[in-house]
mmCIF file of C-alpha atoms in Angstrom:
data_model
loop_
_atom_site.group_PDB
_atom_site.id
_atom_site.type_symbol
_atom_site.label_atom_id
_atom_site.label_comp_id
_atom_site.label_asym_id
_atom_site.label_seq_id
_atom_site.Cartn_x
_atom_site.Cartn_y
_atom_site.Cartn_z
ATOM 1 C CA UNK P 1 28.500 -4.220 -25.437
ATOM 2 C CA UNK P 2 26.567 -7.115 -26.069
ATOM 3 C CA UNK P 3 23.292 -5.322 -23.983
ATOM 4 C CA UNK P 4 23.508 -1.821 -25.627
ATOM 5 C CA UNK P 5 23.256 -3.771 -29.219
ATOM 6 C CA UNK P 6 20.518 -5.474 -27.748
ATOM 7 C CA UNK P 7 18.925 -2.215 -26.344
ATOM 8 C CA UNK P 8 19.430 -0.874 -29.798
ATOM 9 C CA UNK P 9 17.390 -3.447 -31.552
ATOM 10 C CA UNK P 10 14.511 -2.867 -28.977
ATOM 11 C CA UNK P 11 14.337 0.795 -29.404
ATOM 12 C CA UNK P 12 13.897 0.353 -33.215
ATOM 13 C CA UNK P 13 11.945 -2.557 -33.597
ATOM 14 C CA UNK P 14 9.573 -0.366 -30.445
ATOM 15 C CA UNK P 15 10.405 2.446 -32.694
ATOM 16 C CA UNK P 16 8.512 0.620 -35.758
ATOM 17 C CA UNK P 17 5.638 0.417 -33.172
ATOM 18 C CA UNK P 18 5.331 3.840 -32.260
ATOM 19 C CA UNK P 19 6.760 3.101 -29.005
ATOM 20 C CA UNK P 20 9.730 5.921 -28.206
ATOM 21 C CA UNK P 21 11.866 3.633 -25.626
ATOM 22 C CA UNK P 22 13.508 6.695 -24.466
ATOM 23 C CA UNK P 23 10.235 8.452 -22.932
ATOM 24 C CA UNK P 24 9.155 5.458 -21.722
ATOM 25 C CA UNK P 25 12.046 5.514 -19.848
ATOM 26 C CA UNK P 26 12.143 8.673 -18.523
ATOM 27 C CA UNK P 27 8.546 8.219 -17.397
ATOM 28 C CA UNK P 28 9.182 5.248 -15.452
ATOM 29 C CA UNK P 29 12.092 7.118 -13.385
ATOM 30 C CA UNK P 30 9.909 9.697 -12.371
ATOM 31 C CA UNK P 31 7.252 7.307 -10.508
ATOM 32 C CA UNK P 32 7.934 6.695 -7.183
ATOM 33 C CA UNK P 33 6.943 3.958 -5.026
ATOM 34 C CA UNK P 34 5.901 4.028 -1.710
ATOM 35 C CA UNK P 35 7.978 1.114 -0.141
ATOM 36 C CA UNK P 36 6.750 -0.379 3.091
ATOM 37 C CA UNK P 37 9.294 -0.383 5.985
ATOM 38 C CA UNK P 38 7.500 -3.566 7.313
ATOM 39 C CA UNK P 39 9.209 -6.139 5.099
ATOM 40 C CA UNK P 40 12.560 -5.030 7.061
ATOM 41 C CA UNK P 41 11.137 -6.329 10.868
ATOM 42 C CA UNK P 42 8.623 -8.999 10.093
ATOM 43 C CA UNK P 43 6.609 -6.402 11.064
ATOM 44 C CA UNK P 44 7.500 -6.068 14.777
ATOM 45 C CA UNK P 45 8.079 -2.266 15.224
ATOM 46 C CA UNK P 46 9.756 -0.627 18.085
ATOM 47 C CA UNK P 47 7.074 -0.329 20.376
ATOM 48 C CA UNK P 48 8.837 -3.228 22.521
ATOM 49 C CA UNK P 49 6.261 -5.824 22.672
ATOM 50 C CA UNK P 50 8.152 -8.198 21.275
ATOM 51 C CA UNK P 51 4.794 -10.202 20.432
ATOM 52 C CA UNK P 52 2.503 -11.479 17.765
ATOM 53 C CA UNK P 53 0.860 -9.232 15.036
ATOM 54 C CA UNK P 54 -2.512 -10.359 15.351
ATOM 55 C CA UNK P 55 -5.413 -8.915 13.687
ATOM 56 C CA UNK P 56 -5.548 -11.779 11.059
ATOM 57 C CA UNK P 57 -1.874 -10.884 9.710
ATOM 58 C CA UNK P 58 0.930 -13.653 9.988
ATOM 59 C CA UNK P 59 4.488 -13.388 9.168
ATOM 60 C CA UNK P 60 6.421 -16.599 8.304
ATOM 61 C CA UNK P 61 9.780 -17.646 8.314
ATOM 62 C CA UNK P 62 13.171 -17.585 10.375
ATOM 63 C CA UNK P 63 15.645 -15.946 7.868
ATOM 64 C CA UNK P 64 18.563 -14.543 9.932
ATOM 65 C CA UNK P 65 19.177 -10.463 9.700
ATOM 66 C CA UNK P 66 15.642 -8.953 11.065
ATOM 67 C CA UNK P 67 16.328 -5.445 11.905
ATOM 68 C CA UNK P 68 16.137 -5.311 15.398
ATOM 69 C CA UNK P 69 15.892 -1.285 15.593
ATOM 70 C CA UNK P 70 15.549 1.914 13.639
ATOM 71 C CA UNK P 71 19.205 2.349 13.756
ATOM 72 C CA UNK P 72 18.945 -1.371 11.467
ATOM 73 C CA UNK P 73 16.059 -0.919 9.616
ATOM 74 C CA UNK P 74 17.435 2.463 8.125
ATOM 75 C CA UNK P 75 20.308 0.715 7.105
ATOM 76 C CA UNK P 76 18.264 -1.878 5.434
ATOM 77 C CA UNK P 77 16.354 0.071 3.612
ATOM 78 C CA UNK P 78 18.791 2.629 2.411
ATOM 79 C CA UNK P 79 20.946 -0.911 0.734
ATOM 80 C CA UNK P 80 17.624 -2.113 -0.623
ATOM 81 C CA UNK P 81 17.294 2.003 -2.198
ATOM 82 C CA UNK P 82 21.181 1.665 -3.529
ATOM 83 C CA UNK P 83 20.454 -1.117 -5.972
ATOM 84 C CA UNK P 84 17.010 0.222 -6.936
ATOM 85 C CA UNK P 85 16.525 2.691 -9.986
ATOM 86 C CA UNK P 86 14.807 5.621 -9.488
ATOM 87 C CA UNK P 87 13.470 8.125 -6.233
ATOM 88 C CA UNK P 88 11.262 5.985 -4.029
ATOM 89 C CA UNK P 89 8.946 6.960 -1.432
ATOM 90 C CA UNK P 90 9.007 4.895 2.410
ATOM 91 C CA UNK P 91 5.771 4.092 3.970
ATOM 92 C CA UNK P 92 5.171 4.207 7.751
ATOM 93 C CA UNK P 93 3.224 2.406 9.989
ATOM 94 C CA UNK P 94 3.081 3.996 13.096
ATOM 95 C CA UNK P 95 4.513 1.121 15.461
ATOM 96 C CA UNK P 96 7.517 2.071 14.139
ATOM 97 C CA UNK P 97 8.017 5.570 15.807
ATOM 98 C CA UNK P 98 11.456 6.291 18.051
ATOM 99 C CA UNK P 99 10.140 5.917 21.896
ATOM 100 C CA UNK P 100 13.126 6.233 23.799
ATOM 101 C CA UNK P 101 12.369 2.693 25.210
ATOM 102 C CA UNK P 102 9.055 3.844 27.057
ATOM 103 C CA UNK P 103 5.877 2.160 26.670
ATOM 104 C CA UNK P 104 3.878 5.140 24.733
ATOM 105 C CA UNK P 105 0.468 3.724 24.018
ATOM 106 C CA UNK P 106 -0.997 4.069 20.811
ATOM 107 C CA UNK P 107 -3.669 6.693 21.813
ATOM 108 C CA UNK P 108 -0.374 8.998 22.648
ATOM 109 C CA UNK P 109 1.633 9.108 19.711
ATOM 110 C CA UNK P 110 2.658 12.187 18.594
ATOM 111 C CA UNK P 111 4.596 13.614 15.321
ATOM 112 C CA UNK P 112 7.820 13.996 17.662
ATOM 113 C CA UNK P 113 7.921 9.823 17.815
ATOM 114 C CA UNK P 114 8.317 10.135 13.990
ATOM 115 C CA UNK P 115 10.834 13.357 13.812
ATOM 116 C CA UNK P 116 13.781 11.304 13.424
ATOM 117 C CA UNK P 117 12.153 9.880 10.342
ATOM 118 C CA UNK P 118 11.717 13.103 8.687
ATOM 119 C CA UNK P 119 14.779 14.474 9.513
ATOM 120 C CA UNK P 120 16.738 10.936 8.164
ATOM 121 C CA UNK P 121 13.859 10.975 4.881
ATOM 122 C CA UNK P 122 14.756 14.191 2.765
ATOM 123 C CA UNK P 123 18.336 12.891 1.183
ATOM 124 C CA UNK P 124 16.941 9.671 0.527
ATOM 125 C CA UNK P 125 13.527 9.348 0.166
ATOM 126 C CA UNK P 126 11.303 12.320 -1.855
ATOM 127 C CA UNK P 127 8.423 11.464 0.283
ATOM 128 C CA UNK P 128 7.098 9.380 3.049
ATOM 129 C CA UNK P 129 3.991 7.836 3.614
ATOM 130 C CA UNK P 130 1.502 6.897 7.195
ATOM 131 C CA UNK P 131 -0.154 4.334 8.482
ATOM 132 C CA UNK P 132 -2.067 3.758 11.804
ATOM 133 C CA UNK P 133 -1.578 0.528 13.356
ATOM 134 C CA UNK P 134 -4.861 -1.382 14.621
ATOM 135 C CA UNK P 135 -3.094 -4.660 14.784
ATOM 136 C CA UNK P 136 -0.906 -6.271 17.595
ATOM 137 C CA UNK P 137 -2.658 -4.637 20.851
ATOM 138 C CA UNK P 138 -4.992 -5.859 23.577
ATOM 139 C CA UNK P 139 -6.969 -3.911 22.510
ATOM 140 C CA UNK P 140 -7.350 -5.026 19.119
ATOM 141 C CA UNK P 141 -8.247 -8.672 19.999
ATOM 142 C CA UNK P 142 -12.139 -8.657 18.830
ATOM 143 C CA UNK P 143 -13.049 -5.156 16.547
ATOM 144 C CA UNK P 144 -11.113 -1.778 16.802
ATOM 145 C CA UNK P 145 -13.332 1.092 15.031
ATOM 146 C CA UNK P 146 -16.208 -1.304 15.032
ATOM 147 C CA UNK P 147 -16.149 -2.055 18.573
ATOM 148 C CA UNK P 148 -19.391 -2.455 20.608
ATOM 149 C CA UNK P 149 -17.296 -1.347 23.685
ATOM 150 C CA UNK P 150 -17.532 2.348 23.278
ATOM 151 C CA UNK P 151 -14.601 3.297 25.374
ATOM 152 C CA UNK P 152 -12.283 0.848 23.200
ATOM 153 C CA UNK P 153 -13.733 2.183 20.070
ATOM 154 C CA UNK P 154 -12.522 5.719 21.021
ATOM 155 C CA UNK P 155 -8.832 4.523 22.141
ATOM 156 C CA UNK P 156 -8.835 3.463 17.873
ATOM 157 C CA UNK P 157 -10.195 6.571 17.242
ATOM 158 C CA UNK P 158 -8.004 8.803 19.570
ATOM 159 C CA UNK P 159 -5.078 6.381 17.767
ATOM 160 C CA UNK P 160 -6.124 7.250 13.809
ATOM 161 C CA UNK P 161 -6.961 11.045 15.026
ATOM 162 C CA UNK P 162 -3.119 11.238 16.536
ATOM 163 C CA UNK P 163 -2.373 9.482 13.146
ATOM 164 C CA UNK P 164 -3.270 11.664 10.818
ATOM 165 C CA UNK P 165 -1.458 14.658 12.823
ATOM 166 C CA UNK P 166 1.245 13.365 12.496
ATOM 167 C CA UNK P 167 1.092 12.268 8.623
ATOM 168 C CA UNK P 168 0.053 15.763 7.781
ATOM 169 C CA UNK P 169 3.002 16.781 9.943
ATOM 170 C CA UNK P 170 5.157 14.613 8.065
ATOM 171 C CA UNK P 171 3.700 15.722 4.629
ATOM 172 C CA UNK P 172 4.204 19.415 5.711
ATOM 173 C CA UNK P 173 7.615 18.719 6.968
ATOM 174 C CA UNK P 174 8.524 17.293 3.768
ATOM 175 C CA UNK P 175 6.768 19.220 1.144
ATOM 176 C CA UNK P 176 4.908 16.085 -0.345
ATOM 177 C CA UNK P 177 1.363 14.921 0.625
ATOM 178 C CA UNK P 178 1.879 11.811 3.084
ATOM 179 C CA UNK P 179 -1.250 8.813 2.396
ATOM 180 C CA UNK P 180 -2.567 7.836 5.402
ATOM 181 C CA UNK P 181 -4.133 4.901 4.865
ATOM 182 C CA UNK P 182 -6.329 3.046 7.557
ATOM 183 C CA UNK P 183 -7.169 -0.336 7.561
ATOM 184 C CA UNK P 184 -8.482 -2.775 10.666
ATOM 185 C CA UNK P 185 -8.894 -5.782 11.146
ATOM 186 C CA UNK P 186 -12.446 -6.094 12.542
ATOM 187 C CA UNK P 187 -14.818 -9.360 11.351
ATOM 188 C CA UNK P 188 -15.774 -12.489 12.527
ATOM 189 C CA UNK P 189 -14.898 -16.066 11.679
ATOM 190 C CA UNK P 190 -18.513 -17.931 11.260
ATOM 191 C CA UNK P 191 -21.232 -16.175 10.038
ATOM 192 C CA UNK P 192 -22.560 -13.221 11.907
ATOM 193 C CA UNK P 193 -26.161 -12.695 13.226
ATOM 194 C CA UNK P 194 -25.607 -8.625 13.028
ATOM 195 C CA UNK P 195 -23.793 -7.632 10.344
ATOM 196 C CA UNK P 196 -25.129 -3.671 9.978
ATOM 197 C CA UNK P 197 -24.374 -2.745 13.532
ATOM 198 C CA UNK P 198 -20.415 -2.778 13.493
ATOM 199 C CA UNK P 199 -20.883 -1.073 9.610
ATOM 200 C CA UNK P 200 -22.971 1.488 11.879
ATOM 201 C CA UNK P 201 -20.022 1.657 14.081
ATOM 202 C CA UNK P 202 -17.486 2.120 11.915
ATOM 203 C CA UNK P 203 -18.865 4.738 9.324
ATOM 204 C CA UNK P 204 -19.600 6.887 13.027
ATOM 205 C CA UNK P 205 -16.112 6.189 14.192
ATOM 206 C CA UNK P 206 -14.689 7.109 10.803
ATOM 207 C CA UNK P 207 -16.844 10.626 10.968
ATOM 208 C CA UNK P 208 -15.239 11.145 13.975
ATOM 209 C CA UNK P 209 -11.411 10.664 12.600
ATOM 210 C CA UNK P 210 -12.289 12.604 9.748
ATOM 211 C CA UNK P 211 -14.031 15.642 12.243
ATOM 212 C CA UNK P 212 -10.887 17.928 10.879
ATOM 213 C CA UNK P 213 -10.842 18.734 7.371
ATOM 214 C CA UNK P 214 -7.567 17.731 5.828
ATOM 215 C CA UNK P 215 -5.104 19.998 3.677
ATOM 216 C CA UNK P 216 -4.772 17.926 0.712
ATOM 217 C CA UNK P 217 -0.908 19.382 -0.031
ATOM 218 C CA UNK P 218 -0.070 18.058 3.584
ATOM 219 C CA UNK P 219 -2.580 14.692 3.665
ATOM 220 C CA UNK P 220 -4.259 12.396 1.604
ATOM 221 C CA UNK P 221 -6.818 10.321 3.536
ATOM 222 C CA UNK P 222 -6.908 6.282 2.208
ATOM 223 C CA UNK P 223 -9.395 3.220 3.532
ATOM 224 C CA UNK P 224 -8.534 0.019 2.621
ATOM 225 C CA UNK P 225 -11.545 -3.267 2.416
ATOM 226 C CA UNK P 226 -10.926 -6.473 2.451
ATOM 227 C CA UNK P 227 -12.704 -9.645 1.971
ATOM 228 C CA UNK P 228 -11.477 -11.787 4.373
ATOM 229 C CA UNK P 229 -8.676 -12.982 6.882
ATOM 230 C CA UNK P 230 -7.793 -15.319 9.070
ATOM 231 C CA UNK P 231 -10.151 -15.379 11.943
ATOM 232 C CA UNK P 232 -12.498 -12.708 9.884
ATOM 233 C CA UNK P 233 -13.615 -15.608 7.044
ATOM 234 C CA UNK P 234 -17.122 -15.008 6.910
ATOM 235 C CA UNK P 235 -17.788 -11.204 7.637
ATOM 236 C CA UNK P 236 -15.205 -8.404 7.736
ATOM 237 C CA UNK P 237 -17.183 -5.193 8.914
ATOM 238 C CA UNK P 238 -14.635 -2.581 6.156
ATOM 239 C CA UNK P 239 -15.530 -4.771 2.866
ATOM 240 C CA UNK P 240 -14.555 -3.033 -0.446
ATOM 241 C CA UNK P 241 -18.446 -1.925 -0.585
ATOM 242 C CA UNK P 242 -18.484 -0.449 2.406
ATOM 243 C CA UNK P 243 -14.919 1.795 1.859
ATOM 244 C CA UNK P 244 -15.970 2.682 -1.806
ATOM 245 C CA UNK P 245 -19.060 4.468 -0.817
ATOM 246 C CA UNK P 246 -17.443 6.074 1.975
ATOM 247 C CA UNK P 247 -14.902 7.358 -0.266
ATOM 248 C CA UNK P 248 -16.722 8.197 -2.916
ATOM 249 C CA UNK P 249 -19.505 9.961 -0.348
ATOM 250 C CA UNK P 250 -16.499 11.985 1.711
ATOM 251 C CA UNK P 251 -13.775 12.140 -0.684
ATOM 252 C CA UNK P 252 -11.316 10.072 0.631
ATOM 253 C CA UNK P 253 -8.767 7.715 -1.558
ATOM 254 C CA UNK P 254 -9.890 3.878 -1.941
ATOM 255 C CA UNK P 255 -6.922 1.205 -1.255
ATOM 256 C CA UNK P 256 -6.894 -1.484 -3.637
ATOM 257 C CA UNK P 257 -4.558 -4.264 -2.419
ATOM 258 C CA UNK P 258 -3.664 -6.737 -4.713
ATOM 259 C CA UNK P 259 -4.601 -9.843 -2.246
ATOM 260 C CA UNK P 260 -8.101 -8.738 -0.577
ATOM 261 C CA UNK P 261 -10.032 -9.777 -2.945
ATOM 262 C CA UNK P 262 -11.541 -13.417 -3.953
ATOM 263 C CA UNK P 263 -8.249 -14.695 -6.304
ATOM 264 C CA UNK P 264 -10.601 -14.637 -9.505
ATOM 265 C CA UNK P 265 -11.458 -10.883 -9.196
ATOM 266 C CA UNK P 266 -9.102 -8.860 -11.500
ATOM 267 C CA UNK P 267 -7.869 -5.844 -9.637
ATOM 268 C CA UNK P 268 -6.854 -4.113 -12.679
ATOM 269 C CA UNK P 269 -10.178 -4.260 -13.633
ATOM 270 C CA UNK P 270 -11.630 -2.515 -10.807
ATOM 271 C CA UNK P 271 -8.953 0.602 -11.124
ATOM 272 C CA UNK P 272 -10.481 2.079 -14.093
ATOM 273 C CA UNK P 273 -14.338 1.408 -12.413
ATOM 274 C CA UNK P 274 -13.528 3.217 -9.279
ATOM 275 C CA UNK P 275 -11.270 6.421 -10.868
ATOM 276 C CA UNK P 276 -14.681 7.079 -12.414
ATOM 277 C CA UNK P 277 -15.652 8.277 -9.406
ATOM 278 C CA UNK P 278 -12.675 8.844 -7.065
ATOM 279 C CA UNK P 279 -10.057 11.627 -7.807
ATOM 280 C CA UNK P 280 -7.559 9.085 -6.445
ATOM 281 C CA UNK P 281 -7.185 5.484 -5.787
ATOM 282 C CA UNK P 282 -3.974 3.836 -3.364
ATOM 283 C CA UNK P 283 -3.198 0.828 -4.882
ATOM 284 C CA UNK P 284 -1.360 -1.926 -2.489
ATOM 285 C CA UNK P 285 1.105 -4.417 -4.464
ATOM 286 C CA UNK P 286 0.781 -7.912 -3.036
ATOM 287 C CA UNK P 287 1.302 -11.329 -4.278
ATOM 288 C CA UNK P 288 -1.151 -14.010 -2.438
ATOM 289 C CA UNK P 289 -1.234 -17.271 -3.335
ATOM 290 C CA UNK P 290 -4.536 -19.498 -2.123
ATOM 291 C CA UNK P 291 -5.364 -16.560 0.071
ATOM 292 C CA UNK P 292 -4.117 -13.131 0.855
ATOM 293 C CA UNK P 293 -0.548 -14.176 2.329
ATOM 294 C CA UNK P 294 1.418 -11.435 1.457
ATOM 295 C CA UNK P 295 4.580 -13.080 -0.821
ATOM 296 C CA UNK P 296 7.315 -10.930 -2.559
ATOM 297 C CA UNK P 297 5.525 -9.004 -5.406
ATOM 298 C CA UNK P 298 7.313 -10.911 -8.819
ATOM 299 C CA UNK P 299 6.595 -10.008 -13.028
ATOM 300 C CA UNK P 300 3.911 -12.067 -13.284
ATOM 301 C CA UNK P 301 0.675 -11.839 -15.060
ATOM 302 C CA UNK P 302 -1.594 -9.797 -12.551
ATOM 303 C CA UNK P 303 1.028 -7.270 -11.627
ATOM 304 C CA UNK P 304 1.459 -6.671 -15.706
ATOM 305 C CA UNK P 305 -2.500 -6.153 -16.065
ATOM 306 C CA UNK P 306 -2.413 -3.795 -13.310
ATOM 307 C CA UNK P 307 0.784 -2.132 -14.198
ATOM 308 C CA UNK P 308 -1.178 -2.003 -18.076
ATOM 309 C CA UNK P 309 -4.026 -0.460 -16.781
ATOM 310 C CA UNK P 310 -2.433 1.873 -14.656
ATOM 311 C CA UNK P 311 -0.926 3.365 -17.689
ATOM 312 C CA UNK P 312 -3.008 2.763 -20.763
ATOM 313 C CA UNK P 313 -5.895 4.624 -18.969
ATOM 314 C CA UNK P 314 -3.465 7.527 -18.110
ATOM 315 C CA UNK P 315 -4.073 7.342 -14.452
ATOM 316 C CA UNK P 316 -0.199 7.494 -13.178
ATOM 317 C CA UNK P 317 -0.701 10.877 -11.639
ATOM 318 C CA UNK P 318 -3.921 9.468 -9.823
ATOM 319 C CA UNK P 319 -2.772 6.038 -8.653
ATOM 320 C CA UNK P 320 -0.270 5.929 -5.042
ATOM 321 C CA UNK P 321 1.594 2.675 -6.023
ATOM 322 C CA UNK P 322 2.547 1.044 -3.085
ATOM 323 C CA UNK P 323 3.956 -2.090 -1.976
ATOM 324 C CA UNK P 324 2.523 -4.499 0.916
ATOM 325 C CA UNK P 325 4.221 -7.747 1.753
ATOM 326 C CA UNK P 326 6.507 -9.479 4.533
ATOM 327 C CA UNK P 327 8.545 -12.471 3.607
ATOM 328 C CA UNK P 328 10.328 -13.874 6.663
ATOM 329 C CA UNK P 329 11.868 -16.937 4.976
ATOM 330 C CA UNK P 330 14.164 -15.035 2.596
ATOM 331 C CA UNK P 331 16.352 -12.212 2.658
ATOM 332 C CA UNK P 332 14.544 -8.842 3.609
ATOM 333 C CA UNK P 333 16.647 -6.937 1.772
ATOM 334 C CA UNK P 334 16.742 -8.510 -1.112
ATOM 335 C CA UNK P 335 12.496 -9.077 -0.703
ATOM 336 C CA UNK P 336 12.729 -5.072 -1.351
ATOM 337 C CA UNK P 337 14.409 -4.922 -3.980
ATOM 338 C CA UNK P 338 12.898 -7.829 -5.887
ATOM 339 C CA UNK P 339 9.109 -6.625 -5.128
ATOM 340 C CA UNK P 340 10.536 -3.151 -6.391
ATOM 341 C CA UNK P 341 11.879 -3.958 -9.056
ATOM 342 C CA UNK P 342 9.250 -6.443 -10.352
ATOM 343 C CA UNK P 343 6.657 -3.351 -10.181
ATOM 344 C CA UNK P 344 9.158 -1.344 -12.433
ATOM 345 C CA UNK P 345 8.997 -4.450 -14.888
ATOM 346 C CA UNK P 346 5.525 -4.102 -15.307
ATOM 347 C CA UNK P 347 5.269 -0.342 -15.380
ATOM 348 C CA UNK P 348 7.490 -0.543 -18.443
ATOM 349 C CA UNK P 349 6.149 -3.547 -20.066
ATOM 350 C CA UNK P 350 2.936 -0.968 -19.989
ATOM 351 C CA UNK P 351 4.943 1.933 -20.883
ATOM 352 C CA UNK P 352 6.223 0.021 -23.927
ATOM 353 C CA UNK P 353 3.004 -0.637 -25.089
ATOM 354 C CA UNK P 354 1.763 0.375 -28.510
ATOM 355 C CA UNK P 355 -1.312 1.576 -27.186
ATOM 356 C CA UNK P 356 -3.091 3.572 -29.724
ATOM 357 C CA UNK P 357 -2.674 1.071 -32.489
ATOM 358 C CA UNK P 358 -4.263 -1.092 -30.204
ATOM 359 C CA UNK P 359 -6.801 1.181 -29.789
ATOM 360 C CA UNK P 360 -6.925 2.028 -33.352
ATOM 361 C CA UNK P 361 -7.581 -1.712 -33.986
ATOM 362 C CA UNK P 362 -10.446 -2.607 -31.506
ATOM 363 C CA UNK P 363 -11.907 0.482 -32.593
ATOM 364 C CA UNK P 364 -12.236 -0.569 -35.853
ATOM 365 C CA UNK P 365 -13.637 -3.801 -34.680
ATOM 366 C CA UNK P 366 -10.158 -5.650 -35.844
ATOM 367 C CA UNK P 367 -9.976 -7.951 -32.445
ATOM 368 C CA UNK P 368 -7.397 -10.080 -34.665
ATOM 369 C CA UNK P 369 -5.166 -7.300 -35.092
ATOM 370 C CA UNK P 370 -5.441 -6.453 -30.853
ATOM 371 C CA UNK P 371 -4.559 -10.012 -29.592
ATOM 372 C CA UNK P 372 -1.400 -10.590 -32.272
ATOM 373 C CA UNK P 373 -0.279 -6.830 -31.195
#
């Protein structure tokens, strides 16, 4: 009793505002967010390597409870949905297809690795989402798309052609467009003496993925940049640059994630500068701290500024939120529904917002009146 007085005093006082509590409401429970399965493994998949990631991309921590199959993951996730508001979408990465315990290389993958998926998705998830997985492969020890070696450069691009059959697939299968988002993990630690040739390499190998026009009800093409990793420090060959004007040149969706950029660049910021010329942006969720280290998402600062921008510049139908993070040292489950839940937090802390009196005030040049609101 005490909360619904309590909730009763907000909605007025919001009321008083301009704020109607009740739509804000009902406007948060109708975004979804594309959860990534990868938090559940330590992101190991079920390809049966058994070994490390790679690619730049460490996961620590020994928390007991790693989902050791789909059978486990599944029933990870769907606890992690149960004490989550809302209709969320689950995001793929394509190491994580069913494969009968044979070694299926990545250049071989087909949609019926991922039909259990789809058949397990449509009474629990309203969507799912794709990812190809350029990481954790001996063939992904140096560059992937960007490759010198022309025959390992095709294997990537064989692997992100299979990929986005089966996402469209998946999105047809489903009735909701499936992202496909590609990132790799090409660059080099000290400074290189070439740094146009593997950009030469990639935008060719990415023309060559992209050969077959997508149906945009089935499949939404994404690139995601980056400014650096571990082992990729001083050059990484998809920077943000690089992925914008490809984007904004082909049409594709732009990934923003939350921890590739330098930690004094405001991603929020740079949502409102792309959608200017993109019909769509991805947006990644991360938290990094010193560096892009992937910690739980929490209600902090940056994920309210994002959140805020997301819906003060009425972009909600145009940004895929998505989460990207893998916490090893404390309960996966619970690292869901935290991350989750702290995105939800900041959607409504936007939603809440009285925006047009804030408006209304910087219009009018009253920048007093703004920072008190």
């Amino acid at each position: 009793m005490g909360i619904d007085r309590e909730f009763e005093s907000a909605k007025q006082q919001y009321a008083e505002l301009g704020v109607d509590v009740e739509q804000a409401l009902g406007v948060l429970a109708s975004i979804p967010i594309s959860i990534h399965c990868w938090q559940g493994d330590d992101v190991r998949g079920f390809e049966g390597s058994g070994g490390e990631i790679g690619g730049g991309l460490a996961v620590t921590g020994s928390y007991p409870g790693r989902a050791r199959n789909v059978e486990e993951l599944r029933a990870d996730f769907e606890k992690a949905l149960s004490l989550i508001p809302g209709r969320h979408r689950l995001n793929l990465h394509a190491m994580y297809g069913e494969f009968g315990g044979s070694r299926v290389d990545r250049d071989a993958i087909s949609f019926e690795h991922f039909r259990g998926w789809v058949e397990w998705a449509p009474a629990r998830v309203p969507g799912v989402d794709f990812n190809p997985t350029c990481f954790a492969h001996p063939k992904a020890s140096e560059f992937t798309l960007a490759h010198a070696d022309a025959g390992i450069r095709d294997f990537w691009i064989e692997h992100c052609r299979r990929c986005r059959e089966i996402a469209s697939a998946i999105g047809a299968a489903l009735g909701s467009p499936c992202v496909n988002n590609i990132w790799i993990p090409d660059g080099m630690k000290d400074t290189p003496a070439d740094r146009a040739g593997p950009r030469r390499r990639l935008e060719g190998a990415l023309d060559a993925i992209f050969e077959k026009p997508n149906d945009p009800s089935m499949l939404l093409d994404s690139l995601e940049g980056k400014l650096f990793g571990i082992g990729s420090e001083s050059y990484v060959v998809g920077s943000h640059e690089f992925y914008y004007g490809y984007a904004v040149r082909h049409g594709k969706l732009l990934c923003l994630d939350s921890g590739h950029f330098h930690p004094t660049e405001s991603v929020a910021d740079k949502i409102s500068a792309v959608l200017c010329h993109l019909d769509r942006v991805l947006l990644h969720v991360s938290r990094g701290v010193r560096w892009d280290s992937d910690h739980v998402v929490k209600f902090d600062d940056s994920l309210r500024e994002i959140a805020r921008e997301i819906v003060a510049g009425g972009f909600l139908s145009r940004v895929h939120i998505g989460l990207d993070y893998f916490d090893a040292s404390i309960n996966r489950v619970a690292a869901w529904v935290i991350g989750v839940r702290a995105m939800q937090k900041a959607l409504l802390a936007g939603l809440l917002e009285p925006t047009e009196r804030l408006r209304a005030a910087e219009a009018d040049g009253d920048y007093t009146a703004r920072l008190a609101l």
